[in-house]
PDB file of C-alpha atoms in Angstrom:
ATOM      1  CA  MET A   1      -3.599  20.088  -3.207  1.00 67.00           C
ATOM      2  CA  GLU A   2      -2.766  16.411  -2.826  1.00 76.00           C
ATOM      3  CA  LYS A   3      -4.584  13.856  -5.037  1.00 80.00           C
ATOM      4  CA  LEU A   4      -5.046  10.171  -4.932  1.00 81.00           C
ATOM      5  CA  LYS A   5      -5.698   8.157  -8.132  1.00 84.00           C
ATOM      6  CA  GLY A   6      -6.336   4.536  -8.651  1.00 83.00           C
ATOM      7  CA  ILE A   7      -8.647   1.931 -10.129  1.00 82.00           C
ATOM      8  CA  ASN A   8     -10.340   1.349  -6.712  1.00 88.00           C
ATOM      9  CA  LEU A   9     -10.492   4.882  -5.357  1.00 93.00           C
ATOM     10  CA  ILE A  10     -13.269   5.269  -2.698  1.00 96.00           C
ATOM     11  CA  GLY A  11     -14.647   8.430  -1.162  1.00 97.00           C
ATOM     12  CA  ILE A  12     -15.706   8.444   2.415  1.00 98.00           C
ATOM     13  CA  LEU A  13     -17.867  11.489   3.181  1.00 98.00           C
ATOM     14  CA  VAL A  14     -18.169  11.976   6.952  1.00 98.00           C
ATOM     15  CA  ASP A  15     -21.397  13.800   7.894  1.00 98.00           C
ATOM     16  CA  LYS A  16     -21.514  13.338  11.728  1.00 98.00           C
ATOM     17  CA  THR A  17     -19.087  12.380  14.535  1.00 97.00           C
ATOM     18  CA  ARG A  18     -19.860  11.291  18.035  1.00 94.00           C
ATOM     19  CA  ASP A  19     -17.598   9.765  20.750  1.00 92.00           C
ATOM     20  CA  HIS A  20     -14.813   8.814  18.387  1.00 90.00           C
ATOM     21  CA  ASP A  21     -17.283   7.271  15.885  1.00 96.00           C
ATOM     22  CA  PHE A  22     -18.660   8.714  12.744  1.00 97.00           C
ATOM     23  CA  SER A  23     -21.310   8.251  10.078  1.00 98.00           C
ATOM     24  CA  GLY A  24     -21.745   9.350   6.481  1.00 98.00           C
ATOM     25  CA  VAL A  25     -21.652   7.913   2.934  1.00 98.00           C
ATOM     26  CA  ILE A  26     -19.337   5.912   0.707  1.00 98.00           C
ATOM     27  CA  ILE A  27     -19.019   6.748  -2.957  1.00 98.00           C
ATOM     28  CA  ASN A  28     -16.901   5.309  -5.806  1.00 94.00           C
ATOM     29  CA  GLN A  29     -16.012   6.407  -9.251  1.00 92.00           C
ATOM     30  CA  TYR A  30     -17.958   3.805 -11.167  1.00 88.00           C
ATOM     31  CA  ASP A  31     -21.575   4.398 -10.102  1.00 88.00           C
ATOM     32  CA  ASP A  32     -23.696   7.029  -8.561  1.00 90.00           C
ATOM     33  CA  ARG A  33     -24.741   5.012  -5.496  1.00 92.00           C
ATOM     34  CA  ARG A  34     -24.321   6.617  -2.154  1.00 97.00           C
ATOM     35  CA  ILE A  35     -23.894   3.904   0.519  1.00 98.00           C
ATOM     36  CA  GLU A  36     -24.853   5.119   3.906  1.00 98.00           C
ATOM     37  CA  PHE A  37     -23.044   3.940   7.065  1.00 98.00           C
ATOM     38  CA  ASP A  38     -23.884   4.751  10.678  1.00 98.00           C
ATOM     39  CA  SER A  39     -20.623   3.729  12.425  1.00 98.00           C
ATOM     40  CA  CYS A  40     -17.057   3.050  11.555  1.00 96.00           C
ATOM     41  CA  MET A  41     -17.776  -0.661  11.872  1.00 96.00           C
ATOM     42  CA  SER A  42     -20.654  -0.507   9.342  1.00 97.00           C
ATOM     43  CA  MET A  43     -18.313   1.528   7.041  1.00 97.00           C
ATOM     44  CA  LEU A  44     -15.676  -1.237   7.176  1.00 95.00           C
ATOM     45  CA  ASN A  45     -18.326  -3.923   6.420  1.00 94.00           C
ATOM     46  CA  GLU A  46     -19.693  -1.915   3.458  1.00 96.00           C
ATOM     47  CA  LEU A  47     -16.132  -1.334   2.100  1.00 94.00           C
ATOM     48  CA  ASP A  48     -15.289  -5.049   2.515  1.00 90.00           C
ATOM     49  CA  THR A  49     -18.459  -5.909   0.555  1.00 92.00           C
ATOM     50  CA  ILE A  50     -17.471  -3.486  -2.227  1.00 91.00           C
ATOM     51  CA  TYR A  51     -13.971  -4.950  -2.447  1.00 87.00           C
ATOM     52  CA  ASP A  52     -15.400  -8.497  -2.490  1.00 86.00           C
ATOM     53  CA  ASP A  53     -17.876  -7.535  -5.243  1.00 86.00           C
ATOM     54  CA  TRP A  54     -15.096  -5.910  -7.281  1.00 84.00           C
ATOM     55  CA  GLY A  55     -12.640  -8.738  -6.578  1.00 84.00           C
ATOM     56  CA  PHE A  56     -10.075  -6.106  -5.945  1.00 69.00           C
ATOM     57  CA  PRO A  57      -7.984  -5.752  -3.936  1.00 60.00           C
ATOM     58  CA  GLU A  58      -8.230  -9.456  -3.549  1.00 59.00           C
ATOM     59  CA  ALA A  59      -8.538 -10.752  -0.021  1.00 58.00           C
ATOM     60  CA  SER A  60      -5.748 -13.115   1.074  1.00 51.00           C
ATOM     61  CA  SER A  61      -8.191 -14.970   3.271  1.00 48.00           C
ATOM     62  CA  LYS A  62     -11.863 -15.834   2.604  1.00 54.00           C
ATOM     63  CA  THR A  63     -14.816 -16.057   4.959  1.00 51.00           C
ATOM     64  CA  ARG A  64     -15.846 -19.625   5.322  1.00 45.00           C
ATOM     65  CA  SER A  65     -19.414 -20.612   4.426  1.00 48.00           C
ATOM     66  CA  PHE A  66     -21.108 -23.962   3.982  1.00 51.00           C
ATOM     67  CA  THR A  67     -24.008 -22.620   1.991  1.00 52.00           C
ATOM     68  CA  MET A  68     -24.369 -20.345  -1.016  1.00 49.00           C
ATOM     69  CA  HIS A  69     -26.209 -17.090  -0.548  1.00 51.00           C
ATOM     70  CA  ARG A  70     -29.371 -16.841  -2.642  1.00 52.00           C
ATOM     71  CA  SER A  71     -28.140 -13.616  -4.237  1.00 51.00           C
ATOM     72  CA  ASP A  72     -25.182 -15.534  -5.681  1.00 50.00           C
ATOM     73  CA  LEU A  73     -27.466 -17.947  -7.614  1.00 51.00           C
ATOM     74  CA  THR A  74     -29.404 -17.479 -10.820  1.00 53.00           C
ATOM     75  CA  ASN A  75     -33.000 -18.663 -11.178  1.00 54.00           C
ATOM     76  CA  GLU A  76     -31.665 -22.075 -12.277  1.00 54.00           C
ATOM     77  CA  GLY A  77     -29.470 -22.407  -9.189  1.00 50.00           C
ATOM     78  CA  GLU A  78     -26.236 -21.745 -11.016  1.00 50.00           C
ATOM     79  CA  ALA A  79     -23.537 -19.642  -9.393  1.00 46.00           C
ATOM     80  CA  VAL A  80     -23.371 -16.014 -10.683  1.00 48.00           C
ATOM     81  CA  GLU A  81     -20.007 -14.669 -11.709  1.00 54.00           C
ATOM     82  CA  LYS A  82     -19.643 -11.177 -10.341  1.00 57.00           C
ATOM     83  CA  LYS A  83     -18.186  -8.483 -12.557  1.00 58.00           C
ATOM     84  CA  LYS A  84     -14.609  -7.803 -11.616  1.00 77.00           C
ATOM     85  CA  LEU A  85     -13.283  -4.268 -11.145  1.00 66.00           C
ATOM     86  CA  THR A  86     -11.005  -4.478 -14.251  1.00 66.00           C
ATOM     87  CA  HIS A  87     -14.039  -5.223 -16.397  1.00 71.00           C
ATOM     88  CA  ILE A  88     -16.116  -2.481 -14.774  1.00 72.00           C
ATOM     89  CA  ALA A  89     -13.252   0.036 -15.263  1.00 65.00           C
ATOM     90  CA  ALA A  90     -12.903  -0.941 -18.933  1.00 70.00           C
ATOM     91  CA  GLU A  91     -16.711  -0.594 -19.562  1.00 78.00           C
ATOM     92  CA  THR A  92     -17.389   2.545 -17.493  1.00 77.00           C
ATOM     93  CA  LYS A  93     -15.781   5.970 -17.660  1.00 81.00           C
ATOM     94  CA  PRO A  94     -14.798   6.776 -14.060  1.00 82.00           C
ATOM     95  CA  ARG A  95     -16.318   9.895 -12.638  1.00 88.00           C
ATOM     96  CA  ASP A  96     -14.285  12.474 -10.659  1.00 90.00           C
ATOM     97  CA  ILE A  97     -15.231  12.001  -6.989  1.00 93.00           C
ATOM     98  CA  SER A  98     -12.482  14.373  -5.716  1.00 90.00           C
ATOM     99  CA  GLU A  99     -14.936  17.313  -5.603  1.00 92.00           C
ATOM    100  CA  GLU A 100     -17.514  15.480  -3.362  1.00 95.00           C
ATOM    101  CA  ARG A 101     -17.483  16.636   0.312  1.00 97.00           C
ATOM    102  CA  GLY A 102     -18.879  15.408   3.543  1.00 98.00           C
ATOM    103  CA  GLN A 103     -20.370  17.805   6.081  1.00 98.00           C
ATOM    104  CA  VAL A 104     -17.565  17.133   8.585  1.00 98.00           C
ATOM    105  CA  ALA A 105     -14.740  15.666   6.552  1.00 98.00           C
ATOM    106  CA  THR A 106     -13.829  13.873   3.343  1.00 98.00           C
ATOM    107  CA  PHE A 107     -11.369  11.000   2.902  1.00 98.00           C
ATOM    108  CA  LEU A 108     -10.218   9.457  -0.343  1.00 97.00           C
ATOM    109  CA  LEU A 109      -9.189   5.840   0.241  1.00 96.00           C
ATOM    110  CA  LEU A 110      -6.888   3.727  -1.995  1.00 94.00           C
ATOM    111  CA  THR A 111      -6.667   0.186  -0.574  1.00 91.00           C
ATOM    112  CA  GLU A 112      -3.746  -1.551  -2.217  1.00 90.00           C
ATOM    113  CA  MET A 113      -3.840  -4.949  -0.561  1.00 81.00           C
ATOM    114  CA  ARG A 114      -6.024  -6.987   1.795  1.00 79.00           C
ATOM    115  CA  GLN A 115      -3.464  -9.253   3.461  1.00 70.00           C
ATOM    116  CA  HIS A 116      -3.123 -10.844   6.921  1.00 62.00           C
ATOM    117  CA  SER A 117      -6.833 -10.242   7.536  1.00 70.00           C
ATOM    118  CA  SER A 118      -6.300  -6.479   7.245  1.00 83.00           C
ATOM    119  CA  TRP A 119      -5.941  -3.720   4.672  1.00 90.00           C
ATOM    120  CA  GLN A 120      -2.880  -1.700   3.490  1.00 94.00           C
ATOM    121  CA  GLY A 121      -2.912   1.519   1.396  1.00 95.00           C
ATOM    122  CA  MET A 122      -3.204   5.235   1.316  1.00 96.00           C
ATOM    123  CA  VAL A 123      -5.762   7.645   2.716  1.00 97.00           C
ATOM    124  CA  LEU A 124      -6.036  11.372   1.948  1.00 97.00           C
ATOM    125  CA  HIS A 125      -7.808  13.719   4.328  1.00 97.00           C
ATOM    126  CA  VAL A 126      -9.018  16.249   1.703  1.00 96.00           C
ATOM    127  CA  GLU A 127      -9.736  19.201   3.990  1.00 96.00           C
ATOM    128  CA  GLY A 128      -6.356  18.829   5.802  1.00 95.00           C
ATOM    129  CA  ASP A 129      -4.551  18.108   2.503  1.00 95.00           C
ATOM    130  CA  LYS A 130      -2.729  15.291   4.267  1.00 96.00           C
ATOM    131  CA  ARG A 131      -1.855  11.929   2.686  1.00 96.00           C
ATOM    132  CA  SER A 132      -1.022   8.968   4.978  1.00 97.00           C
ATOM    133  CA  ARG A 133      -0.074   5.367   4.597  1.00 97.00           C
ATOM    134  CA  PHE A 134      -1.849   2.738   6.655  1.00 95.00           C
ATOM    135  CA  ASP A 135      -0.755  -0.862   7.262  1.00 95.00           C
ATOM    136  CA  SER A 136      -3.889  -2.099   8.980  1.00 94.00           C
ATOM    137  CA  VAL A 137      -7.540  -1.261   9.383  1.00 94.00           C
ATOM    138  CA  LEU A 138      -6.680  -0.067  12.875  1.00 95.00           C
ATOM    139  CA  ASP A 139      -4.056   2.339  11.461  1.00 96.00           C
ATOM    140  CA  LEU A 140      -6.715   3.633   9.011  1.00 96.00           C
ATOM    141  CA  LEU A 141      -9.216   4.234  11.838  1.00 96.00           C
ATOM    142  CA  PHE A 142      -6.539   5.985  13.980  1.00 96.00           C
ATOM    143  CA  LEU A 143      -5.647   8.300  11.086  1.00 97.00           C
ATOM    144  CA  MET A 144      -9.265   9.181  10.408  1.00 97.00           C
ATOM    145  CA  ASP A 145     -10.019   9.689  14.114  1.00 96.00           C
ATOM    146  CA  GLU A 146      -6.969  12.030  14.342  1.00 96.00           C
ATOM    147  CA  ALA A 147      -8.103  13.986  11.338  1.00 96.00           C
ATOM    148  CA  LEU A 148     -11.655  14.307  12.759  1.00 96.00           C
ATOM    149  CA  GLY A 149     -10.149  15.710  15.985  1.00 88.00           C
TER     150      GLY A 149
END
């Protein structure tokens, strides 16, 4: 059985599919949260938020904003420094997410870079025991759609 390992390993547990779209939950190895998503677009938004919170993989481009979000400020109005993934990994023993399964399919995602406003990395379709490289978000979605049949 193929395995993926990495500091930013993410599990995508697909529970339902409909018309080339899917829903399920996102898990990671550093906390027990199960982040629900109801479409591939919401999955991508949730993943982007996780990567931004972790600061890894670092995005090569930033979303412009002229205001600070309230969640990024302390009570005194100072900016809050988010904990970077390297600190989280050093402080927390990662849990094994490779045994978790979605009702329809399970993917393990290792995003190596976020460059050119897209992602590059590896995805493993667990049930199909197939590892694939992707060079864009579109590639990733095509690979997942192909595996979901």
